[in-house]
Amino acid sequence: MPSPCDSIVLCRGDSLAQVVSELNLILLGPPGAGKGTQAERLRADFELPYYATGDILRAAVKEGTPLGREAKEYMDRGDLVPDDLIGRVIVERVDGADARDGFVLDGFPRTVKQAEVLGAALESLGRRLTAALSIEVPDEEVIRRLSGRRMCEKNGHVYHVELDPPKNPGFCDQDGSVLVQREDDKEETVRHRLRVFHDQTRPVIDHYLKQSLVRRFDGCRPPEEVHGHIRATLATLRLEEEL
Ligand code: AP5
């Protein structure tokens, strides 16, 4: 006999992955909104593969691959890399066996063209997006956050020197590796990234609004609270789908 929990996604935090079938999510928001911070929590909740284009590109730069060599100059300036370059990278991942039960995309799509490429790729696979999670934070808060952000060298775990400090200053709580500051977190570059966000990525939110896929979150709330709101929203979406 089915338990009352069978159709309720958020009965127990640790059993989410078992009750959610396919969850295709994208995280939208300005630089520093907390997309990476929330993605880490969503990955733990749902055991979904997580593809962050910023991380993929930084790894390619570090390894000196053709993708990294081409992307580096754009990234250092705080500009977007060309759509076709990053589009191919993401379509391959979404089409891969790992992403069959869903995925979390962070940092993609960032232009309407990229949103169209993703939409066409999903359609050709007979799939669709579940939701576009938009984390909203004003520009002044972005600048405050990014100037204090530190990331662990090994796995990219994220901290903030004041707002979310590690227990042992300068070192990652999770893997003990050294915390470093990102090249593009200098204030001038952050201001440029914000301009790029308003010019090129805000229209992506409008694109998904037209498809009724956008769910908005106040990114100024503490990380745990934002996480709670996202989980509750996904639970509601799932219930609506089942009705
Ligand atoms: P990318 O790495 O994607 O950078 P971004 O979008 O600018 O986002 P960030 O990683 O800076 O911020 P976040 O929202 O993840 O915030 P976080 O959780 O770290 O892209 C880098 C570059 O790659 C781009 O500029 C571009 O060149 C290129 N690129 C990437 N994707 C591309 C694409 N699709 N097309 C073309 N080019 C592309 O949090 C920030 C800080 O705030 C942390 O210190 C954190 O501890 C703190 N914090 C988080 N949440 C909270 C909270 N609720 N309250 C207080 N503090 C918080």
mmCIF file of C-alpha atoms and ligand atoms in Angstrom:
data_model
loop_
_atom_site.group_PDB
_atom_site.id
_atom_site.type_symbol
_atom_site.label_atom_id
_atom_site.label_comp_id
_atom_site.label_asym_id
_atom_site.label_seq_id
_atom_site.Cartn_x
_atom_site.Cartn_y
_atom_site.Cartn_z
ATOM 1 C CA MET A 1 0.000 0.000 0.000
ATOM 2 C CA PRO A 2 1.468 3.415 -0.957
ATOM 3 C CA SER A 3 2.547 5.552 1.983
ATOM 4 C CA PRO A 4 1.191 9.120 2.274
ATOM 5 C CA CYS A 5 4.716 10.264 1.452
ATOM 6 C CA ASP A 6 4.863 8.625 -1.975
ATOM 7 C CA SER A 7 3.478 11.634 -3.795
ATOM 8 C CA ILE A 8 5.046 14.303 -1.599
ATOM 9 C CA VAL A 9 8.505 15.327 -2.649
ATOM 10 C CA LEU A 10 9.700 16.871 0.584
ATOM 11 C CA CYS A 11 8.676 14.270 3.165
ATOM 12 C CA ARG A 12 12.270 13.552 4.140
ATOM 13 C CA GLY A 13 15.202 15.667 3.055
ATOM 14 C CA ASP A 14 17.466 12.687 2.420
ATOM 15 C CA SER A 15 15.049 10.770 0.209
ATOM 16 C CA LEU A 16 14.379 13.423 -2.417
ATOM 17 C CA ALA A 17 16.328 11.677 -5.154
ATOM 18 C CA GLN A 18 14.125 8.597 -4.904
ATOM 19 C CA VAL A 19 10.820 10.364 -5.481
ATOM 20 C CA VAL A 20 11.760 12.886 -8.161
ATOM 21 C CA SER A 21 11.969 11.332 -11.639
ATOM 22 C CA GLU A 22 13.372 13.877 -14.101
ATOM 23 C CA LEU A 23 14.448 17.305 -12.927
ATOM 24 C CA ASN A 24 16.002 19.579 -15.558
ATOM 25 C CA LEU A 25 16.977 22.803 -13.824
ATOM 26 C CA ILE A 26 18.828 25.956 -14.727
ATOM 27 C CA LEU A 27 20.096 28.565 -12.274
ATOM 28 C CA LEU A 28 19.945 32.195 -13.405
ATOM 29 C CA GLY A 29 21.135 35.359 -11.698
ATOM 30 C CA PRO A 30 23.878 37.971 -11.708
ATOM 31 C CA PRO A 31 27.467 37.103 -10.833
ATOM 32 C CA GLY A 32 27.682 36.480 -7.094
ATOM 33 C CA ALA A 33 23.934 35.836 -6.679
ATOM 34 C CA GLY A 34 24.740 32.508 -5.026
ATOM 35 C CA LYS A 35 24.121 30.168 -7.964
ATOM 36 C CA GLY A 36 27.147 27.992 -7.152
ATOM 37 C CA THR A 37 26.286 28.035 -3.439
ATOM 38 C CA GLN A 38 22.741 26.801 -4.092
ATOM 39 C CA ALA A 39 23.815 24.357 -6.809
ATOM 40 C CA GLU A 40 26.034 22.584 -4.292
ATOM 41 C CA ARG A 41 23.018 22.090 -2.002
ATOM 42 C CA LEU A 42 20.711 20.996 -4.836
ATOM 43 C CA ARG A 43 23.248 18.434 -5.985
ATOM 44 C CA ALA A 44 23.276 16.947 -2.509
ATOM 45 C CA ASP A 45 19.451 16.935 -2.355
ATOM 46 C CA PHE A 46 18.780 15.343 -5.709
ATOM 47 C CA GLU A 47 22.038 13.616 -6.695
ATOM 48 C CA LEU A 48 21.861 15.320 -10.065
ATOM 49 C CA PRO A 49 24.830 15.984 -12.320
ATOM 50 C CA TYR A 50 25.877 19.603 -12.084
ATOM 51 C CA TYR A 51 27.368 21.505 -15.009
ATOM 52 C CA ALA A 52 28.769 24.960 -14.266
ATOM 53 C CA THR A 53 30.082 26.592 -17.416
ATOM 54 C CA GLY A 54 32.381 28.901 -15.418
ATOM 55 C CA ASP A 55 34.019 25.886 -13.713
ATOM 56 C CA ILE A 56 34.256 23.963 -16.994
ATOM 57 C CA LEU A 57 35.923 26.954 -18.682
ATOM 58 C CA ARG A 58 38.310 27.669 -15.779
ATOM 59 C CA ALA A 59 39.396 23.991 -15.798
ATOM 60 C CA ALA A 60 39.976 24.223 -19.573
ATOM 61 C CA VAL A 61 42.078 27.381 -19.110
ATOM 62 C CA LYS A 62 44.138 25.679 -16.385
ATOM 63 C CA GLU A 63 44.723 22.618 -18.565
ATOM 64 C CA GLY A 64 45.525 24.765 -21.622
ATOM 65 C CA THR A 65 43.048 22.913 -23.876
ATOM 66 C CA PRO A 66 41.957 24.518 -27.203
ATOM 67 C CA LEU A 67 38.672 25.544 -25.489
ATOM 68 C CA GLY A 68 40.581 27.136 -22.597
ATOM 69 C CA ARG A 69 43.024 28.967 -24.862
ATOM 70 C CA GLU A 70 40.139 30.472 -26.823
ATOM 71 C CA ALA A 71 38.057 31.324 -23.729
ATOM 72 C CA LYS A 72 40.769 32.903 -21.566
ATOM 73 C CA GLU A 73 40.865 36.398 -23.037
ATOM 74 C CA TYR A 74 37.084 36.783 -22.846
ATOM 75 C CA MET A 75 36.976 35.565 -19.247
ATOM 76 C CA ASP A 76 39.816 37.792 -18.062
ATOM 77 C CA ARG A 77 37.926 40.828 -19.404
ATOM 78 C CA GLY A 78 34.647 39.670 -17.834
ATOM 79 C CA ASP A 79 33.048 39.182 -21.264
ATOM 80 C CA LEU A 80 31.059 36.146 -22.367
ATOM 81 C CA VAL A 81 32.803 33.557 -24.498
ATOM 82 C CA PRO A 82 31.214 33.032 -27.962
ATOM 83 C CA ASP A 83 27.857 31.187 -27.950
ATOM 84 C CA ASP A 84 28.901 28.392 -30.316
ATOM 85 C CA LEU A 85 31.995 27.576 -28.237
ATOM 86 C CA ILE A 86 30.096 27.055 -24.967
ATOM 87 C CA GLY A 87 26.886 25.765 -26.601
ATOM 88 C CA ARG A 88 28.603 22.636 -27.922
ATOM 89 C CA VAL A 89 30.090 21.883 -24.504
ATOM 90 C CA ILE A 90 26.714 21.955 -22.759
ATOM 91 C CA VAL A 91 24.698 20.126 -25.421
ATOM 92 C CA GLU A 92 27.164 17.208 -25.191
ATOM 93 C CA ARG A 93 26.668 16.984 -21.432
ATOM 94 C CA VAL A 94 22.877 17.246 -21.450
ATOM 95 C CA ASP A 95 22.842 14.483 -24.084
ATOM 96 C CA GLY A 96 25.123 12.242 -21.989
ATOM 97 C CA ALA A 97 24.098 9.149 -19.986
ATOM 98 C CA ASP A 98 24.820 10.919 -16.659
ATOM 99 C CA ALA A 99 22.103 13.505 -17.327
ATOM 100 C CA ARG A 100 19.344 11.050 -18.217
ATOM 101 C CA ASP A 101 17.444 11.650 -14.951
ATOM 102 C CA GLY A 102 18.033 15.395 -14.973
ATOM 103 C CA PHE A 103 20.684 18.042 -14.451
ATOM 104 C CA VAL A 104 21.461 21.355 -12.815
ATOM 105 C CA LEU A 105 22.960 23.964 -15.166
ATOM 106 C CA ASP A 106 24.744 26.932 -13.586
ATOM 107 C CA GLY A 107 25.908 29.761 -15.834
ATOM 108 C CA PHE A 108 24.149 28.473 -18.962
ATOM 109 C CA PRO A 109 22.237 29.819 -20.834
ATOM 110 C CA ARG A 110 23.553 33.359 -20.588
ATOM 111 C CA THR A 111 22.231 34.698 -23.889
ATOM 112 C CA VAL A 112 18.936 34.200 -25.717
ATOM 113 C CA LYS A 113 20.873 32.379 -28.453
ATOM 114 C CA GLN A 114 22.198 29.897 -25.850
ATOM 115 C CA ALA A 115 18.654 29.424 -24.479
ATOM 116 C CA GLU A 116 17.461 28.578 -27.980
ATOM 117 C CA VAL A 117 20.309 26.080 -28.464
ATOM 118 C CA LEU A 118 19.416 24.368 -25.161
ATOM 119 C CA GLY A 119 15.699 24.355 -26.006
ATOM 120 C CA ALA A 120 16.345 22.746 -29.402
ATOM 121 C CA ALA A 121 18.687 20.135 -27.884
ATOM 122 C CA LEU A 122 16.136 19.142 -25.230
ATOM 123 C CA GLU A 123 13.312 19.048 -27.760
ATOM 124 C CA SER A 124 15.290 16.711 -29.994
ATOM 125 C CA LEU A 125 15.656 14.393 -26.974
ATOM 126 C CA GLY A 126 11.923 14.609 -26.170
ATOM 127 C CA ARG A 127 12.645 16.458 -22.924
ATOM 128 C CA ARG A 128 11.935 19.872 -21.479
ATOM 129 C CA LEU A 129 13.118 22.186 -18.733
ATOM 130 C CA THR A 130 11.449 21.781 -15.345
ATOM 131 C CA ALA A 131 12.217 25.305 -14.123
ATOM 132 C CA ALA A 132 14.500 28.322 -14.468
ATOM 133 C CA LEU A 133 15.477 29.294 -10.907
ATOM 134 C CA SER A 134 16.277 33.018 -10.833
ATOM 135 C CA ILE A 135 18.224 34.188 -7.768
ATOM 136 C CA GLU A 136 17.897 37.957 -7.445
ATOM 137 C CA VAL A 137 20.444 40.236 -5.777
ATOM 138 C CA PRO A 138 21.099 43.998 -6.283
ATOM 139 C CA ASP A 139 24.363 45.165 -7.860
ATOM 140 C CA GLU A 140 25.856 46.689 -4.653
ATOM 141 C CA GLU A 141 25.456 43.368 -2.838
ATOM 142 C CA VAL A 142 27.142 41.550 -5.745
ATOM 143 C CA ILE A 143 30.191 43.800 -5.436
ATOM 144 C CA ARG A 144 30.370 43.278 -1.658
ATOM 145 C CA ARG A 145 30.088 39.511 -2.023
ATOM 146 C CA LEU A 146 32.562 38.976 -4.824
ATOM 147 C CA SER A 147 35.299 41.055 -3.228
ATOM 148 C CA GLY A 148 35.153 38.691 -0.206
ATOM 149 C CA ARG A 149 34.636 35.418 -2.070
ATOM 150 C CA ARG A 150 37.240 32.686 -1.734
ATOM 151 C CA MET A 151 37.210 29.289 -3.437
ATOM 152 C CA CYS A 152 39.081 26.123 -2.666
ATOM 153 C CA GLU A 153 41.805 25.308 -5.150
ATOM 154 C CA LYS A 154 40.975 21.625 -5.384
ATOM 155 C CA ASN A 155 37.178 21.358 -5.802
ATOM 156 C CA GLY A 156 35.884 24.928 -6.057
ATOM 157 C CA HIS A 157 33.941 24.917 -2.741
ATOM 158 C CA VAL A 158 32.786 28.494 -2.102
ATOM 159 C CA TYR A 159 33.240 30.718 0.991
ATOM 160 C CA HIS A 160 33.067 34.384 1.912
ATOM 161 C CA VAL A 161 35.562 35.916 4.338
ATOM 162 C CA GLU A 162 32.776 37.594 6.369
ATOM 163 C CA LEU A 163 29.430 36.182 5.230
ATOM 164 C CA ASP A 164 30.264 32.471 5.047
ATOM 165 C CA PRO A 165 33.766 31.971 6.503
ATOM 166 C CA PRO A 166 35.524 28.595 6.731
ATOM 167 C CA LYS A 167 36.134 27.223 10.227
ATOM 168 C CA ASN A 168 39.891 27.322 9.623
ATOM 169 C CA PRO A 169 40.682 30.676 7.895
ATOM 170 C CA GLY A 170 42.294 30.233 4.479
ATOM 171 C CA PHE A 171 41.457 26.515 4.171
ATOM 172 C CA CYS A 172 38.481 24.549 2.850
ATOM 173 C CA ASP A 173 36.285 22.853 5.482
ATOM 174 C CA GLN A 174 35.472 20.008 3.101
ATOM 175 C CA ASP A 175 38.820 18.979 1.634
ATOM 176 C CA GLY A 176 41.427 21.062 3.504
ATOM 177 C CA SER A 177 42.828 22.680 0.343
ATOM 178 C CA VAL A 178 43.967 26.307 0.151
ATOM 179 C CA LEU A 179 41.357 29.023 -0.527
ATOM 180 C CA VAL A 180 42.128 31.454 -3.372
ATOM 181 C CA GLN A 181 40.536 34.554 -4.930
ATOM 182 C CA ARG A 182 39.305 34.352 -8.532
ATOM 183 C CA GLU A 183 41.044 36.545 -11.135
ATOM 184 C CA ASP A 184 37.744 38.045 -12.327
ATOM 185 C CA ASP A 185 36.605 39.014 -8.801
ATOM 186 C CA LYS A 186 38.524 42.345 -8.944
ATOM 187 C CA GLU A 187 36.039 45.201 -8.520
ATOM 188 C CA GLU A 188 36.428 46.718 -12.026
ATOM 189 C CA THR A 189 35.955 43.325 -13.660
ATOM 190 C CA VAL A 190 32.935 42.579 -11.441
ATOM 191 C CA ARG A 191 31.337 45.883 -12.552
ATOM 192 C CA HIS A 192 31.902 44.898 -16.184
ATOM 193 C CA ARG A 193 30.425 41.411 -15.557
ATOM 194 C CA LEU A 194 27.344 43.112 -14.082
ATOM 195 C CA ARG A 195 26.929 45.250 -17.218
ATOM 196 C CA VAL A 196 27.227 42.116 -19.353
ATOM 197 C CA PHE A 197 24.593 40.420 -17.164
ATOM 198 C CA HIS A 198 22.102 43.293 -17.545
ATOM 199 C CA ASP A 199 22.678 43.582 -21.332
ATOM 200 C CA GLN A 200 22.856 39.936 -22.348
ATOM 201 C CA THR A 201 21.472 37.658 -19.618
ATOM 202 C CA ARG A 202 18.411 39.595 -18.363
ATOM 203 C CA PRO A 203 16.709 38.924 -21.743
ATOM 204 C CA VAL A 204 17.129 35.200 -21.003
ATOM 205 C CA ILE A 205 14.885 35.626 -17.946
ATOM 206 C CA ASP A 206 12.273 37.300 -20.187
ATOM 207 C CA HIS A 207 12.649 34.411 -22.648
ATOM 208 C CA TYR A 208 11.751 31.892 -19.901
ATOM 209 C CA LEU A 209 9.052 34.135 -18.405
ATOM 210 C CA LYS A 210 7.201 33.781 -21.709
ATOM 211 C CA GLN A 211 7.314 30.004 -21.172
ATOM 212 C CA SER A 212 6.147 30.343 -17.522
ATOM 213 C CA LEU A 213 9.298 28.570 -16.349
ATOM 214 C CA VAL A 214 10.776 31.267 -14.095
ATOM 215 C CA ARG A 215 10.713 30.921 -10.304
ATOM 216 C CA ARG A 216 12.181 33.914 -8.452
ATOM 217 C CA PHE A 217 14.131 33.842 -5.181
ATOM 218 C CA ASP A 218 15.374 36.622 -2.935
ATOM 219 C CA GLY A 219 19.123 35.992 -2.983
ATOM 220 C CA CYS A 220 19.661 38.471 -0.141
ATOM 221 C CA ARG A 221 18.288 35.976 2.367
ATOM 222 C CA PRO A 222 20.840 33.704 4.121
ATOM 223 C CA PRO A 223 22.000 30.715 2.009
ATOM 224 C CA GLU A 224 20.025 28.154 4.050
ATOM 225 C CA GLU A 225 16.842 30.179 3.669
ATOM 226 C CA VAL A 226 17.276 30.536 -0.102
ATOM 227 C CA HIS A 227 17.864 26.794 -0.254
ATOM 228 C CA GLY A 228 14.674 26.125 1.736
ATOM 229 C CA HIS A 229 12.639 28.310 -0.627
ATOM 230 C CA ILE A 230 14.033 26.534 -3.688
ATOM 231 C CA ARG A 231 13.280 23.096 -2.235
ATOM 232 C CA ALA A 232 9.743 24.136 -1.335
ATOM 233 C CA THR A 233 9.196 25.521 -4.848
ATOM 234 C CA LEU A 234 10.459 22.339 -6.493
ATOM 235 C CA ALA A 235 8.193 20.284 -4.234
ATOM 236 C CA THR A 236 5.182 22.378 -5.280
ATOM 237 C CA LEU A 237 6.103 22.076 -8.957
ATOM 238 C CA ARG A 238 6.338 18.338 -8.641
ATOM 239 C CA LEU A 239 2.985 18.088 -6.906
ATOM 240 C CA GLU A 240 1.381 20.260 -9.594
ATOM 241 C CA GLU A 241 2.795 17.948 -12.255
ATOM 242 C CA GLU A 242 1.257 14.934 -10.563
ATOM 243 C CA LEU A 243 -2.234 16.440 -10.258
HETATM 244 P P1 AP5 B 1 30.857 31.975 -13.762
HETATM 245 O O1 AP5 B 1 31.894 31.211 -13.064
HETATM 246 O O2 AP5 B 1 29.590 31.291 -14.133
HETATM 247 O O3 AP5 B 1 30.588 33.298 -12.917
HETATM 248 P P2 AP5 B 1 29.246 34.111 -12.556
HETATM 249 O O4 AP5 B 1 27.971 33.760 -13.173
HETATM 250 O O5 AP5 B 1 29.688 35.475 -12.767
HETATM 251 O O6 AP5 B 1 28.896 33.604 -11.181
HETATM 252 P P3 AP5 B 1 29.768 33.511 -9.957
HETATM 253 O O7 AP5 B 1 30.428 32.170 -9.917
HETATM 254 O O8 AP5 B 1 30.677 34.692 -9.861
HETATM 255 O O9 AP5 B 1 28.672 33.682 -8.797
HETATM 256 P P4 AP5 B 1 27.592 32.710 -8.174
HETATM 257 O O10 AP5 B 1 26.228 33.211 -8.499
HETATM 258 O O11 AP5 B 1 27.866 31.250 -8.483
HETATM 259 O O12 AP5 B 1 27.825 33.013 -6.634
HETATM 260 P P5 AP5 B 1 28.512 32.143 -5.482
HETATM 261 O O13 AP5 B 1 27.632 31.002 -5.087
HETATM 262 O O14 AP5 B 1 29.923 31.840 -5.843
HETATM 263 O O15 AP5 B 1 31.442 32.594 -15.137
HETATM 264 C C1 AP5 B 1 32.745 33.161 -15.213
HETATM 265 C C2 AP5 B 1 33.036 33.581 -16.647
HETATM 266 O O16 AP5 B 1 32.997 32.428 -17.528
HETATM 267 C C3 AP5 B 1 32.052 34.559 -17.284
HETATM 268 O O17 AP5 B 1 32.346 35.903 -16.939
HETATM 269 C C4 AP5 B 1 32.269 34.262 -18.780
HETATM 270 O O18 AP5 B 1 33.449 34.853 -19.273
HETATM 271 C C5 AP5 B 1 32.468 32.766 -18.799
HETATM 272 N N1 AP5 B 1 31.192 32.032 -19.005
HETATM 273 C C6 AP5 B 1 30.595 31.191 -18.106
HETATM 274 N N2 AP5 B 1 29.450 30.708 -18.610
HETATM 275 C C7 AP5 B 1 29.298 31.253 -19.851
HETATM 276 C C8 AP5 B 1 28.307 31.124 -20.862
HETATM 277 N N3 AP5 B 1 27.201 30.359 -20.702
HETATM 278 N N4 AP5 B 1 28.467 31.843 -21.993
HETATM 279 C C9 AP5 B 1 29.549 32.612 -22.188
HETATM 280 N N5 AP5 B 1 30.530 32.773 -21.272
HETATM 281 C C10 AP5 B 1 30.412 32.089 -20.108
HETATM 282 O O19 AP5 B 1 28.445 33.230 -4.282
HETATM 283 C C11 AP5 B 1 29.208 34.438 -4.321
HETATM 284 C C12 AP5 B 1 29.680 34.822 -2.893
HETATM 285 O O20 AP5 B 1 28.551 35.185 -2.085
HETATM 286 C C13 AP5 B 1 30.375 33.671 -2.136
HETATM 287 O O21 AP5 B 1 31.442 34.189 -1.409
HETATM 288 C C14 AP5 B 1 29.279 33.081 -1.233
HETATM 289 O O22 AP5 B 1 29.828 32.511 -0.035
HETATM 290 C C15 AP5 B 1 28.423 34.320 -0.926
HETATM 291 N N6 AP5 B 1 26.991 33.995 -0.826
HETATM 292 C C16 AP5 B 1 26.290 33.141 -1.622
HETATM 293 N N7 AP5 B 1 24.994 33.138 -1.259
HETATM 294 C C17 AP5 B 1 24.868 34.028 -0.249
HETATM 295 C C18 AP5 B 1 23.768 34.509 0.544
HETATM 296 N N8 AP5 B 1 22.521 34.049 0.350
HETATM 297 N N9 AP5 B 1 24.012 35.459 1.506
HETATM 298 C C19 AP5 B 1 25.260 35.934 1.688
HETATM 299 N N10 AP5 B 1 26.344 35.510 0.990
HETATM 300 C C20 AP5 B 1 26.152 34.584 0.026
#
